[in-house]
Amino acid sequence: MELVLEDITKKYKDKTALRNVNATLHSGQLIGLIGKNGAGKTTLLKLLSTILKPTSGRILLDGQDIVKSPNIMRSMVGYLPQEVSAYPNLTVLEYLSYIASVKGIKKKDAEKQINSLLADFHLENAKGKRMGNCSGGMKQRAGIICALLGDPQIIIIDEPTTGLDPEERVAARNILSRLSRGRIVILSTHIVSDIEAVASRILLLQQGSLIFNDSPEELIARARGCVWEYMLPSLQEGMKGISSMVQTEMGIHIRQVSREKPEKQAVPVNSTLEDACLFVMEGWL
Ligand code: ADP
């Protein structure tokens, strides 16, 4: 399976949310879509889910234009939007069964799929709980299950900033990683560090432009030799590329991305995916 974005531009009135985006995605990939708030991630995912149409450009699924024929895509895609519609009075099981019936899944198949996914996402004990009484994490896991019902070949998850706790996130990532065998999985996230181990490709959006599209290893390699750590007695003005700062008894421990050695005493350290994203987003400092 091949999903091609061909020169995609999306404008909302006079606001350009995506600008000439080109990318080719293949089955077997778990794609991490990264970018600051407003970078265009949700817009891109809505275009792929055929909820929105591009202002110009084409999206091709195995050569077929899904802008002209959205039904081809709709039968293939499981999409979890950032805001999941609430059905507070339905129990988790009723909610999932309802979504399965909307998707046209036969009752017997639906039962089997729901039970297996509830087990995968550790929600078996919450089956009878009303959606309105579920925690954010439970609701999100139920949302991911909805996206997975019907065994879609393309899975698109627009991750909210809040919801899953770190353990749940890692568990969900591992399941998605397993599912990416033979499928295309796209995960938009703010939490760069925990997709490092599972993403096979990173798409980095900045102000509507795709500024990086390659493997996480390649992204990390680009920042190699450009990540530094050192101590300062206090913060200086106008410091750029600060990856982390920790106040200690001896002063402030700084981790910074920079092409040049930022301070005499700075020592080079290994780059993480987070450092590398910062490095690229700050314009290759
Ligand atoms: P992200 O998901 O990366 O936060 P979005 O795709 O939501 O980014 O938004 C990209 C840009 O498009 C932002 O500047 C946002 O304000 C703008 N935008 C998004 N949706 C609309 C809309 N319906 N009308 C006008 N502008 C929008």
PDB file of C-alpha atoms and ligand atoms in Angstrom:
ATOM      1  CA  MET A   1       0.000   0.000   0.000  1.00  0.00           C
ATOM      2  CA  GLU A   2       1.272   3.450  -0.892  1.00  0.00           C
ATOM      3  CA  LEU A   3      -0.160   6.791   0.199  1.00  0.00           C
ATOM      4  CA  VAL A   4       1.173   9.772  -1.735  1.00  0.00           C
ATOM      5  CA  LEU A   5       0.731  13.415  -0.785  1.00  0.00           C
ATOM      6  CA  GLU A   6       1.374  15.443  -3.897  1.00  0.00           C
ATOM      7  CA  ASP A   7       1.999  19.147  -3.403  1.00  0.00           C
ATOM      8  CA  ILE A   8      -0.751  19.548  -0.808  1.00  0.00           C
ATOM      9  CA  THR A   9      -1.763  23.065   0.188  1.00  0.00           C
ATOM     10  CA  LYS A  10      -4.645  23.798   2.542  1.00  0.00           C
ATOM     11  CA  LYS A  11      -5.940  27.291   3.166  1.00  0.00           C
ATOM     12  CA  TYR A  12      -8.661  28.333   5.600  1.00  0.00           C
ATOM     13  CA  LYS A  13      -9.755  31.652   4.050  1.00  0.00           C
ATOM     14  CA  ASP A  14      -6.512  33.659   4.102  1.00  0.00           C
ATOM     15  CA  LYS A  15      -4.683  31.353   6.574  1.00  0.00           C
ATOM     16  CA  THR A  16      -2.379  28.802   4.933  1.00  0.00           C
ATOM     17  CA  ALA A  17      -2.359  25.787   7.257  1.00  0.00           C
ATOM     18  CA  LEU A  18      -0.317  23.527   4.934  1.00  0.00           C
ATOM     19  CA  ARG A  19       2.046  24.599   2.204  1.00  0.00           C
ATOM     20  CA  ASN A  20       3.192  22.364  -0.689  1.00  0.00           C
ATOM     21  CA  VAL A  21       3.518  19.194   1.364  1.00  0.00           C
ATOM     22  CA  ASN A  22       4.976  16.206  -0.493  1.00  0.00           C
ATOM     23  CA  ALA A  23       5.427  12.762   1.084  1.00  0.00           C
ATOM     24  CA  THR A  24       5.102   9.085   0.241  1.00  0.00           C
ATOM     25  CA  LEU A  25       4.034   6.701   3.017  1.00  0.00           C
ATOM     26  CA  HIS A  26       4.159   2.906   2.850  1.00  0.00           C
ATOM     27  CA  SER A  27       2.555   0.042   4.724  1.00  0.00           C
ATOM     28  CA  GLY A  28       4.736  -1.287   7.497  1.00  0.00           C
ATOM     29  CA  GLN A  29       5.474   2.220   8.694  1.00  0.00           C
ATOM     30  CA  LEU A  30       4.561   3.825  11.990  1.00  0.00           C
ATOM     31  CA  ILE A  31       4.771   7.505  11.186  1.00  0.00           C
ATOM     32  CA  GLY A  32       5.252  10.039  13.962  1.00  0.00           C
ATOM     33  CA  LEU A  33       3.812  13.419  12.991  1.00  0.00           C
ATOM     34  CA  ILE A  34       5.468  16.111  15.061  1.00  0.00           C
ATOM     35  CA  GLY A  35       5.150  19.880  15.223  1.00  0.00           C
ATOM     36  CA  LYS A  36       4.311  22.709  17.571  1.00  0.00           C
ATOM     37  CA  ASN A  37       0.719  23.801  18.146  1.00  0.00           C
ATOM     38  CA  GLY A  38      -0.643  25.339  14.961  1.00  0.00           C
ATOM     39  CA  ALA A  39       1.954  23.611  12.741  1.00  0.00           C
ATOM     40  CA  GLY A  40      -0.796  21.929  10.672  1.00  0.00           C
ATOM     41  CA  LYS A  41      -0.833  18.377  12.103  1.00  0.00           C
ATOM     42  CA  THR A  42      -4.614  18.098  12.631  1.00  0.00           C
ATOM     43  CA  THR A  43      -5.257  19.634   9.218  1.00  0.00           C
ATOM     44  CA  LEU A  44      -3.003  17.050   7.560  1.00  0.00           C
ATOM     45  CA  LEU A  45      -4.722  14.176   9.396  1.00  0.00           C
ATOM     46  CA  LYS A  46      -8.181  15.501   8.455  1.00  0.00           C
ATOM     47  CA  LEU A  47      -7.115  15.673   4.813  1.00  0.00           C
ATOM     48  CA  LEU A  48      -5.926  12.066   4.943  1.00  0.00           C
ATOM     49  CA  SER A  49      -9.177  11.004   6.615  1.00  0.00           C
ATOM     50  CA  THR A  50     -11.113  12.866   3.858  1.00  0.00           C
ATOM     51  CA  ILE A  51     -12.870  15.055   6.424  1.00  0.00           C
ATOM     52  CA  LEU A  52     -11.315  18.052   4.672  1.00  0.00           C
ATOM     53  CA  LYS A  53     -10.319  18.632   1.056  1.00  0.00           C
ATOM     54  CA  PRO A  54      -7.028  20.243   0.079  1.00  0.00           C
ATOM     55  CA  THR A  55      -7.091  23.658  -1.576  1.00  0.00           C
ATOM     56  CA  SER A  56      -4.670  22.246  -4.144  1.00  0.00           C
ATOM     57  CA  GLY A  57      -2.664  19.076  -4.667  1.00  0.00           C
ATOM     58  CA  ARG A  58      -3.603  15.409  -4.780  1.00  0.00           C
ATOM     59  CA  ILE A  59      -3.672  12.525  -2.308  1.00  0.00           C
ATOM     60  CA  LEU A  60      -3.252   9.129  -3.955  1.00  0.00           C
ATOM     61  CA  LEU A  61      -3.874   5.754  -2.356  1.00  0.00           C
ATOM     62  CA  ASP A  62      -2.272   3.120  -4.546  1.00  0.00           C
ATOM     63  CA  GLY A  63      -2.622   5.540  -7.443  1.00  0.00           C
ATOM     64  CA  GLN A  64      -6.294   6.379  -6.800  1.00  0.00           C
ATOM     65  CA  ASP A  65      -7.219   9.974  -6.074  1.00  0.00           C
ATOM     66  CA  ILE A  66      -8.955  10.013  -2.672  1.00  0.00           C
ATOM     67  CA  VAL A  67      -9.953  13.663  -2.952  1.00  0.00           C
ATOM     68  CA  LYS A  68     -12.086  12.779  -5.976  1.00  0.00           C
ATOM     69  CA  SER A  69     -13.169   9.397  -4.576  1.00  0.00           C
ATOM     70  CA  PRO A  70     -13.165   9.722  -0.756  1.00  0.00           C
ATOM     71  CA  ASN A  71     -15.096   6.468  -0.299  1.00  0.00           C
ATOM     72  CA  ILE A  72     -12.006   4.462  -1.286  1.00  0.00           C
ATOM     73  CA  MET A  73     -10.181   5.957   1.677  1.00  0.00           C
ATOM     74  CA  ARG A  74     -13.144   5.877   4.068  1.00  0.00           C
ATOM     75  CA  SER A  75     -13.406   2.122   3.762  1.00  0.00           C
ATOM     76  CA  MET A  76      -9.710   1.761   4.626  1.00  0.00           C
ATOM     77  CA  VAL A  77      -9.129   4.242   7.427  1.00  0.00           C
ATOM     78  CA  GLY A  78      -9.615   4.230  11.204  1.00  0.00           C
ATOM     79  CA  TYR A  79      -9.361   7.778  12.538  1.00  0.00           C
ATOM     80  CA  LEU A  80      -9.197   8.951  16.133  1.00  0.00           C
ATOM     81  CA  PRO A  81      -9.770  12.713  16.187  1.00  0.00           C
ATOM     82  CA  GLN A  82      -8.251  14.893  18.891  1.00  0.00           C
ATOM     83  CA  GLU A  83     -11.677  15.457  20.398  1.00  0.00           C
ATOM     84  CA  VAL A  84     -13.656  12.259  20.712  1.00  0.00           C
ATOM     85  CA  SER A  85     -17.411  12.869  20.725  1.00  0.00           C
ATOM     86  CA  ALA A  86     -18.808  12.108  24.127  1.00  0.00           C
ATOM     87  CA  TYR A  87     -21.632   9.683  24.755  1.00  0.00           C
ATOM     88  CA  PRO A  88     -21.717  10.116  28.541  1.00  0.00           C
ATOM     89  CA  ASN A  89     -24.715   7.852  29.137  1.00  0.00           C
ATOM     90  CA  LEU A  90     -23.434   4.847  27.185  1.00  0.00           C
ATOM     91  CA  THR A  91     -21.241   2.293  28.881  1.00  0.00           C
ATOM     92  CA  VAL A  92     -17.847   1.597  27.300  1.00  0.00           C
ATOM     93  CA  LEU A  93     -19.208  -1.641  25.838  1.00  0.00           C
ATOM     94  CA  GLU A  94     -22.370   0.030  24.496  1.00  0.00           C
ATOM     95  CA  TYR A  95     -20.265   2.800  22.988  1.00  0.00           C
ATOM     96  CA  LEU A  96     -17.897   0.388  21.235  1.00  0.00           C
ATOM     97  CA  SER A  97     -20.800  -1.783  20.025  1.00  0.00           C
ATOM     98  CA  TYR A  98     -22.545   1.325  18.685  1.00  0.00           C
ATOM     99  CA  ILE A  99     -19.420   2.431  16.758  1.00  0.00           C
ATOM    100  CA  ALA A 100     -18.974  -1.118  15.426  1.00  0.00           C
ATOM    101  CA  SER A 101     -22.553  -1.115  14.108  1.00  0.00           C
ATOM    102  CA  VAL A 102     -22.041   2.319  12.499  1.00  0.00           C
ATOM    103  CA  LYS A 103     -18.983   0.850  10.788  1.00  0.00           C
ATOM    104  CA  GLY A 104     -21.176  -1.990   9.510  1.00  0.00           C
ATOM    105  CA  ILE A 105     -19.342  -4.743  11.407  1.00  0.00           C
ATOM    106  CA  LYS A 106     -21.450  -7.894  11.975  1.00  0.00           C
ATOM    107  CA  LYS A 107     -22.515  -8.458  15.584  1.00  0.00           C
ATOM    108  CA  LYS A 108     -20.496 -11.646  16.117  1.00  0.00           C
ATOM    109  CA  ASP A 109     -17.342 -10.154  14.588  1.00  0.00           C
ATOM    110  CA  ALA A 110     -17.839  -6.965  16.577  1.00  0.00           C
ATOM    111  CA  GLU A 111     -18.056  -8.887  19.847  1.00  0.00           C
ATOM    112  CA  LYS A 112     -14.861 -10.776  19.079  1.00  0.00           C
ATOM    113  CA  GLN A 113     -12.945  -7.672  18.051  1.00  0.00           C
ATOM    114  CA  ILE A 114     -14.187  -5.607  20.982  1.00  0.00           C
ATOM    115  CA  ASN A 115     -13.266  -8.258  23.540  1.00  0.00           C
ATOM    116  CA  SER A 116      -9.796  -8.719  22.125  1.00  0.00           C
ATOM    117  CA  LEU A 117      -9.161  -4.947  21.937  1.00  0.00           C
ATOM    118  CA  LEU A 118     -10.533  -4.373  25.445  1.00  0.00           C
ATOM    119  CA  ALA A 119      -7.968  -6.907  26.656  1.00  0.00           C
ATOM    120  CA  ASP A 120      -5.140  -5.295  24.634  1.00  0.00           C
ATOM    121  CA  PHE A 121      -5.918  -1.882  26.092  1.00  0.00           C
ATOM    122  CA  HIS A 122      -6.599  -3.117  29.647  1.00  0.00           C
ATOM    123  CA  LEU A 123     -10.176  -1.919  29.617  1.00  0.00           C
ATOM    124  CA  GLU A 124     -11.945  -5.203  30.367  1.00  0.00           C
ATOM    125  CA  ASN A 125     -12.861  -4.064  33.856  1.00  0.00           C
ATOM    126  CA  ALA A 126     -14.288  -0.792  32.560  1.00  0.00           C
ATOM    127  CA  LYS A 127     -16.764  -2.419  30.139  1.00  0.00           C
ATOM    128  CA  GLY A 128     -19.766  -1.532  32.251  1.00  0.00           C
ATOM    129  CA  LYS A 129     -18.628   1.954  33.208  1.00  0.00           C
ATOM    130  CA  ARG A 130     -20.480   4.897  31.683  1.00  0.00           C
ATOM    131  CA  MET A 131     -18.335   6.969  29.309  1.00  0.00           C
ATOM    132  CA  GLY A 132     -19.205  10.063  31.350  1.00  0.00           C
ATOM    133  CA  ASN A 133     -17.581   8.498  34.427  1.00  0.00           C
ATOM    134  CA  CYS A 134     -14.396   7.358  32.658  1.00  0.00           C
ATOM    135  CA  SER A 135     -11.033   9.057  33.195  1.00  0.00           C
ATOM    136  CA  GLY A 136      -9.394  10.903  30.289  1.00  0.00           C
ATOM    137  CA  GLY A 137      -7.062   7.950  29.759  1.00  0.00           C
ATOM    138  CA  MET A 138      -9.914   5.441  29.620  1.00  0.00           C
ATOM    139  CA  LYS A 139     -11.835   7.590  27.135  1.00  0.00           C
ATOM    140  CA  GLN A 140      -8.783   7.865  24.951  1.00  0.00           C
ATOM    141  CA  ARG A 141      -8.167   4.124  25.021  1.00  0.00           C
ATOM    142  CA  ALA A 142     -11.824   3.583  24.101  1.00  0.00           C
ATOM    143  CA  GLY A 143     -11.288   6.066  21.261  1.00  0.00           C
ATOM    144  CA  ILE A 144      -8.244   4.156  19.991  1.00  0.00           C
ATOM    145  CA  ILE A 145     -10.294   0.934  20.081  1.00  0.00           C
ATOM    146  CA  CYS A 146     -12.990   2.657  17.975  1.00  0.00           C
ATOM    147  CA  ALA A 147     -10.363   3.611  15.399  1.00  0.00           C
ATOM    148  CA  LEU A 148      -9.137   0.003  15.302  1.00  0.00           C
ATOM    149  CA  LEU A 149     -12.569  -1.658  14.954  1.00  0.00           C
ATOM    150  CA  GLY A 150     -13.069  -3.165  11.519  1.00  0.00           C
ATOM    151  CA  ASP A 151      -9.348  -3.802  11.153  1.00  0.00           C
ATOM    152  CA  PRO A 152      -8.564  -0.723   9.024  1.00  0.00           C
ATOM    153  CA  GLN A 153      -5.455  -0.776   6.842  1.00  0.00           C
ATOM    154  CA  ILE A 154      -4.669   2.856   7.626  1.00  0.00           C
ATOM    155  CA  ILE A 155      -4.793   4.012  11.239  1.00  0.00           C
ATOM    156  CA  ILE A 156      -4.668   7.707  12.067  1.00  0.00           C
ATOM    157  CA  ILE A 157      -4.429   8.883  15.668  1.00  0.00           C
ATOM    158  CA  ASP A 158      -4.500  12.597  16.491  1.00  0.00           C
ATOM    159  CA  GLU A 159      -3.237  12.535  20.027  1.00  0.00           C
ATOM    160  CA  PRO A 160      -4.579  15.058  22.488  1.00  0.00           C
ATOM    161  CA  THR A 161      -2.059  16.824  24.702  1.00  0.00           C
ATOM    162  CA  THR A 162      -3.621  15.283  27.782  1.00  0.00           C
ATOM    163  CA  GLY A 163      -5.144  11.883  28.364  1.00  0.00           C
ATOM    164  CA  LEU A 164      -2.928   8.872  28.708  1.00  0.00           C
ATOM    165  CA  ASP A 165      -0.412   8.685  31.522  1.00  0.00           C
ATOM    166  CA  PRO A 166       3.186   7.757  30.538  1.00  0.00           C
ATOM    167  CA  GLU A 167       2.707   4.032  31.138  1.00  0.00           C
ATOM    168  CA  GLU A 168      -0.531   3.918  29.148  1.00  0.00           C
ATOM    169  CA  ARG A 169       1.097   5.912  26.342  1.00  0.00           C
ATOM    170  CA  VAL A 170       3.978   3.474  26.036  1.00  0.00           C
ATOM    171  CA  ALA A 171       1.561   0.517  26.067  1.00  0.00           C
ATOM    172  CA  ALA A 172      -0.603   2.156  23.361  1.00  0.00           C
ATOM    173  CA  ARG A 173       2.490   2.922  21.246  1.00  0.00           C
ATOM    174  CA  ASN A 174       3.607  -0.696  21.447  1.00  0.00           C
ATOM    175  CA  ILE A 175       0.223  -1.920  20.252  1.00  0.00           C
ATOM    176  CA  LEU A 176       0.235   0.596  17.403  1.00  0.00           C
ATOM    177  CA  SER A 177       3.754  -0.431  16.498  1.00  0.00           C
ATOM    178  CA  ARG A 178       2.641  -4.070  16.322  1.00  0.00           C
ATOM    179  CA  LEU A 179      -0.337  -3.031  14.189  1.00  0.00           C
ATOM    180  CA  SER A 180       1.872  -1.145  11.755  1.00  0.00           C
ATOM    181  CA  ARG A 181       3.038  -4.463  10.265  1.00  0.00           C
ATOM    182  CA  GLY A 182       1.303  -4.478   6.904  1.00  0.00           C
ATOM    183  CA  ARG A 183      -0.537  -1.240   7.642  1.00  0.00           C
ATOM    184  CA  ILE A 184       0.101   2.488   7.657  1.00  0.00           C
ATOM    185  CA  VAL A 185      -0.130   3.976  11.151  1.00  0.00           C
ATOM    186  CA  ILE A 186       0.118   7.742  11.592  1.00  0.00           C
ATOM    187  CA  LEU A 187       0.376   9.136  15.089  1.00  0.00           C
ATOM    188  CA  SER A 188       0.423  12.841  15.752  1.00  0.00           C
ATOM    189  CA  THR A 189       2.054  13.566  19.074  1.00  0.00           C
ATOM    190  CA  HIS A 190       3.533  16.221  21.286  1.00  0.00           C
ATOM    191  CA  ILE A 191       5.539  13.668  23.195  1.00  0.00           C
ATOM    192  CA  VAL A 192       8.545  13.105  21.009  1.00  0.00           C
ATOM    193  CA  SER A 193      10.506  10.989  23.443  1.00  0.00           C
ATOM    194  CA  ASP A 194       8.162   8.026  23.614  1.00  0.00           C
ATOM    195  CA  ILE A 195       7.777   7.501  19.874  1.00  0.00           C
ATOM    196  CA  GLU A 196      11.558   7.325  19.504  1.00  0.00           C
ATOM    197  CA  ALA A 197      11.525   3.565  19.976  1.00  0.00           C
ATOM    198  CA  VAL A 198       8.524   2.757  17.774  1.00  0.00           C
ATOM    199  CA  ALA A 199       8.347   5.260  14.883  1.00  0.00           C
ATOM    200  CA  SER A 200       9.983   4.164  11.650  1.00  0.00           C
ATOM    201  CA  ARG A 201       9.492   7.570  10.069  1.00  0.00           C
ATOM    202  CA  ILE A 202       9.219  11.101  11.376  1.00  0.00           C
ATOM    203  CA  LEU A 203       7.340  13.884   9.630  1.00  0.00           C
ATOM    204  CA  LEU A 204       8.136  17.260  11.114  1.00  0.00           C
ATOM    205  CA  LEU A 205       5.790  20.142  10.341  1.00  0.00           C
ATOM    206  CA  GLN A 206       6.621  23.756  10.969  1.00  0.00           C
ATOM    207  CA  GLN A 207       4.185  26.541  10.133  1.00  0.00           C
ATOM    208  CA  GLY A 208       2.524  24.393   7.492  1.00  0.00           C
ATOM    209  CA  SER A 209       5.735  23.242   5.792  1.00  0.00           C
ATOM    210  CA  LEU A 210       7.137  19.729   5.989  1.00  0.00           C
ATOM    211  CA  ILE A 211      10.707  20.369   7.103  1.00  0.00           C
ATOM    212  CA  PHE A 212      11.793  16.764   7.743  1.00  0.00           C
ATOM    213  CA  ASN A 213      10.648  13.404   6.383  1.00  0.00           C
ATOM    214  CA  ASP A 214      12.993  10.522   7.163  1.00  0.00           C
ATOM    215  CA  SER A 215      13.823   7.968   9.832  1.00  0.00           C
ATOM    216  CA  PRO A 216      14.283   8.902  13.518  1.00  0.00           C
ATOM    217  CA  GLU A 217      17.879   7.648  13.258  1.00  0.00           C
ATOM    218  CA  GLU A 218      18.550  10.132  10.457  1.00  0.00           C
ATOM    219  CA  LEU A 219      17.002  12.951  12.481  1.00  0.00           C
ATOM    220  CA  ILE A 220      19.185  12.107  15.484  1.00  0.00           C
ATOM    221  CA  ALA A 221      22.251  11.845  13.228  1.00  0.00           C
ATOM    222  CA  ARG A 222      21.674  15.360  11.938  1.00  0.00           C
ATOM    223  CA  ALA A 223      22.061  16.779  15.444  1.00  0.00           C
ATOM    224  CA  ARG A 224      25.132  14.662  16.230  1.00  0.00           C
ATOM    225  CA  GLY A 225      27.929  16.762  17.702  1.00  0.00           C
ATOM    226  CA  CYS A 226      25.507  19.641  18.240  1.00  0.00           C
ATOM    227  CA  VAL A 227      24.146  18.814  21.701  1.00  0.00           C
ATOM    228  CA  TRP A 228      25.967  20.210  24.727  1.00  0.00           C
ATOM    229  CA  GLU A 229      25.730  20.196  28.485  1.00  0.00           C
ATOM    230  CA  TYR A 230      27.213  22.694  30.915  1.00  0.00           C
ATOM    231  CA  MET A 231      26.611  24.579  34.138  1.00  0.00           C
ATOM    232  CA  LEU A 232      25.867  28.290  34.448  1.00  0.00           C
ATOM    233  CA  PRO A 233      25.479  30.307  37.642  1.00  0.00           C
ATOM    234  CA  SER A 234      22.354  31.958  36.192  1.00  0.00           C
ATOM    235  CA  LEU A 235      20.440  32.170  32.920  1.00  0.00           C
ATOM    236  CA  GLN A 236      21.613  34.583  30.265  1.00  0.00           C
ATOM    237  CA  GLU A 237      19.274  36.530  28.021  1.00  0.00           C
ATOM    238  CA  GLY A 238      18.495  35.409  24.481  1.00  0.00           C
ATOM    239  CA  MET A 239      19.685  31.811  24.894  1.00  0.00           C
ATOM    240  CA  LYS A 240      18.425  29.626  22.042  1.00  0.00           C
ATOM    241  CA  GLY A 241      18.039  25.901  21.571  1.00  0.00           C
ATOM    242  CA  ILE A 242      17.634  25.073  25.263  1.00  0.00           C
ATOM    243  CA  SER A 243      16.614  21.446  25.439  1.00  0.00           C
ATOM    244  CA  SER A 244      16.466  21.280  29.237  1.00  0.00           C
ATOM    245  CA  MET A 245      17.380  23.276  32.318  1.00  0.00           C
ATOM    246  CA  VAL A 246      17.723  21.913  35.830  1.00  0.00           C
ATOM    247  CA  GLN A 247      18.368  24.074  38.871  1.00  0.00           C
ATOM    248  CA  THR A 248      20.992  22.449  41.092  1.00  0.00           C
ATOM    249  CA  GLU A 249      22.877  23.569  44.192  1.00  0.00           C
ATOM    250  CA  MET A 250      25.876  24.476  42.001  1.00  0.00           C
ATOM    251  CA  GLY A 251      23.876  26.490  39.459  1.00  0.00           C
ATOM    252  CA  ILE A 252      21.780  25.739  36.410  1.00  0.00           C
ATOM    253  CA  HIS A 253      22.521  22.574  34.462  1.00  0.00           C
ATOM    254  CA  ILE A 254      21.866  23.335  30.817  1.00  0.00           C
ATOM    255  CA  ARG A 255      21.360  21.067  27.827  1.00  0.00           C
ATOM    256  CA  GLN A 256      21.523  23.012  24.593  1.00  0.00           C
ATOM    257  CA  VAL A 257      21.531  22.299  20.864  1.00  0.00           C
ATOM    258  CA  SER A 258      23.935  24.431  18.909  1.00  0.00           C
ATOM    259  CA  ARG A 259      26.300  24.014  15.956  1.00  0.00           C
ATOM    260  CA  GLU A 260      28.970  25.947  17.836  1.00  0.00           C
ATOM    261  CA  LYS A 261      30.250  25.146  21.316  1.00  0.00           C
ATOM    262  CA  PRO A 262      28.019  27.462  23.377  1.00  0.00           C
ATOM    263  CA  GLU A 263      30.322  27.822  26.425  1.00  0.00           C
ATOM    264  CA  LYS A 264      33.982  27.114  27.163  1.00  0.00           C
ATOM    265  CA  GLN A 265      33.136  24.352  29.643  1.00  0.00           C
ATOM    266  CA  ALA A 266      30.374  22.778  27.508  1.00  0.00           C
ATOM    267  CA  VAL A 267      30.796  19.067  26.760  1.00  0.00           C
ATOM    268  CA  PRO A 268      29.247  17.315  23.757  1.00  0.00           C
ATOM    269  CA  VAL A 269      26.621  14.654  24.598  1.00  0.00           C
ATOM    270  CA  ASN A 270      24.582  12.154  22.602  1.00  0.00           C
ATOM    271  CA  SER A 271      21.587  13.571  20.790  1.00  0.00           C
ATOM    272  CA  THR A 272      18.063  12.328  21.532  1.00  0.00           C
ATOM    273  CA  LEU A 273      15.117  12.597  19.155  1.00  0.00           C
ATOM    274  CA  GLU A 274      13.830  15.498  21.224  1.00  0.00           C
ATOM    275  CA  ASP A 275      17.126  17.406  20.892  1.00  0.00           C
ATOM    276  CA  ALA A 276      17.151  16.700  17.161  1.00  0.00           C
ATOM    277  CA  CYS A 277      13.570  17.968  16.683  1.00  0.00           C
ATOM    278  CA  LEU A 278      14.480  21.142  18.512  1.00  0.00           C
ATOM    279  CA  PHE A 279      17.619  21.477  16.398  1.00  0.00           C
ATOM    280  CA  VAL A 280      15.632  21.221  13.155  1.00  0.00           C
ATOM    281  CA  MET A 281      12.728  23.374  14.328  1.00  0.00           C
ATOM    282  CA  GLU A 282      15.038  26.135  15.506  1.00  0.00           C
ATOM    283  CA  GLY A 283      16.405  26.319  11.962  1.00  0.00           C
ATOM    284  CA  TRP A 284      19.562  24.171  12.361  1.00  0.00           C
ATOM    285  CA  LEU A 285      21.002  26.550  14.963  1.00  0.00           C
TER     286      LEU A 285
HETATM  287  P1  ADP B   1      -1.880  21.575  14.865  1.00  0.00           P
HETATM  288  O1  ADP B   1      -2.761  20.379  14.804  1.00  0.00           O
HETATM  289  O2  ADP B   1      -0.461  21.301  14.468  1.00  0.00           O
HETATM  290  O3  ADP B   1      -1.970  22.312  16.172  1.00  0.00           O
HETATM  291  P2  ADP B   1      -3.833  22.731  13.029  1.00  0.00           P
HETATM  292  O4  ADP B   1      -3.862  21.906  11.800  1.00  0.00           O
HETATM  293  O5  ADP B   1      -4.934  22.561  14.013  1.00  0.00           O
HETATM  294  O6  ADP B   1      -2.412  22.621  13.732  1.00  0.00           O
HETATM  295  O7  ADP B   1      -3.852  24.268  12.598  1.00  0.00           O
HETATM  296  C1  ADP B   1      -2.938  24.800  11.622  1.00  0.00           C
HETATM  297  C2  ADP B   1      -3.248  26.283  11.439  1.00  0.00           C
HETATM  298  O8  ADP B   1      -4.513  26.443  10.813  1.00  0.00           O
HETATM  299  C3  ADP B   1      -3.315  27.067  12.748  1.00  0.00           C
HETATM  300  O9  ADP B   1      -2.770  28.354  12.530  1.00  0.00           O
HETATM  301  C4  ADP B   1      -4.793  27.150  13.035  1.00  0.00           C
HETATM  302  O10 ADP B   1      -5.092  28.299  13.778  1.00  0.00           O
HETATM  303  C5  ADP B   1      -5.393  27.225  11.629  1.00  0.00           C
HETATM  304  N1  ADP B   1      -6.726  26.605  11.562  1.00  0.00           N
HETATM  305  C6  ADP B   1      -7.056  25.335  11.886  1.00  0.00           C
HETATM  306  N2  ADP B   1      -8.364  25.102  11.672  1.00  0.00           N
HETATM  307  C7  ADP B   1      -8.887  26.258  11.192  1.00  0.00           C
HETATM  308  C8  ADP B   1     -10.197  26.683  10.768  1.00  0.00           C
HETATM  309  N3  ADP B   1     -11.232  25.839  10.786  1.00  0.00           N
HETATM  310  N4  ADP B   1     -10.327  27.957  10.328  1.00  0.00           N
HETATM  311  C9  ADP B   1      -9.286  28.809  10.300  1.00  0.00           C
HETATM  312  N5  ADP B   1      -8.027  28.480  10.671  1.00  0.00           N
HETATM  313  C10 ADP B   1      -7.820  27.239  11.115  1.00  0.00           C
END
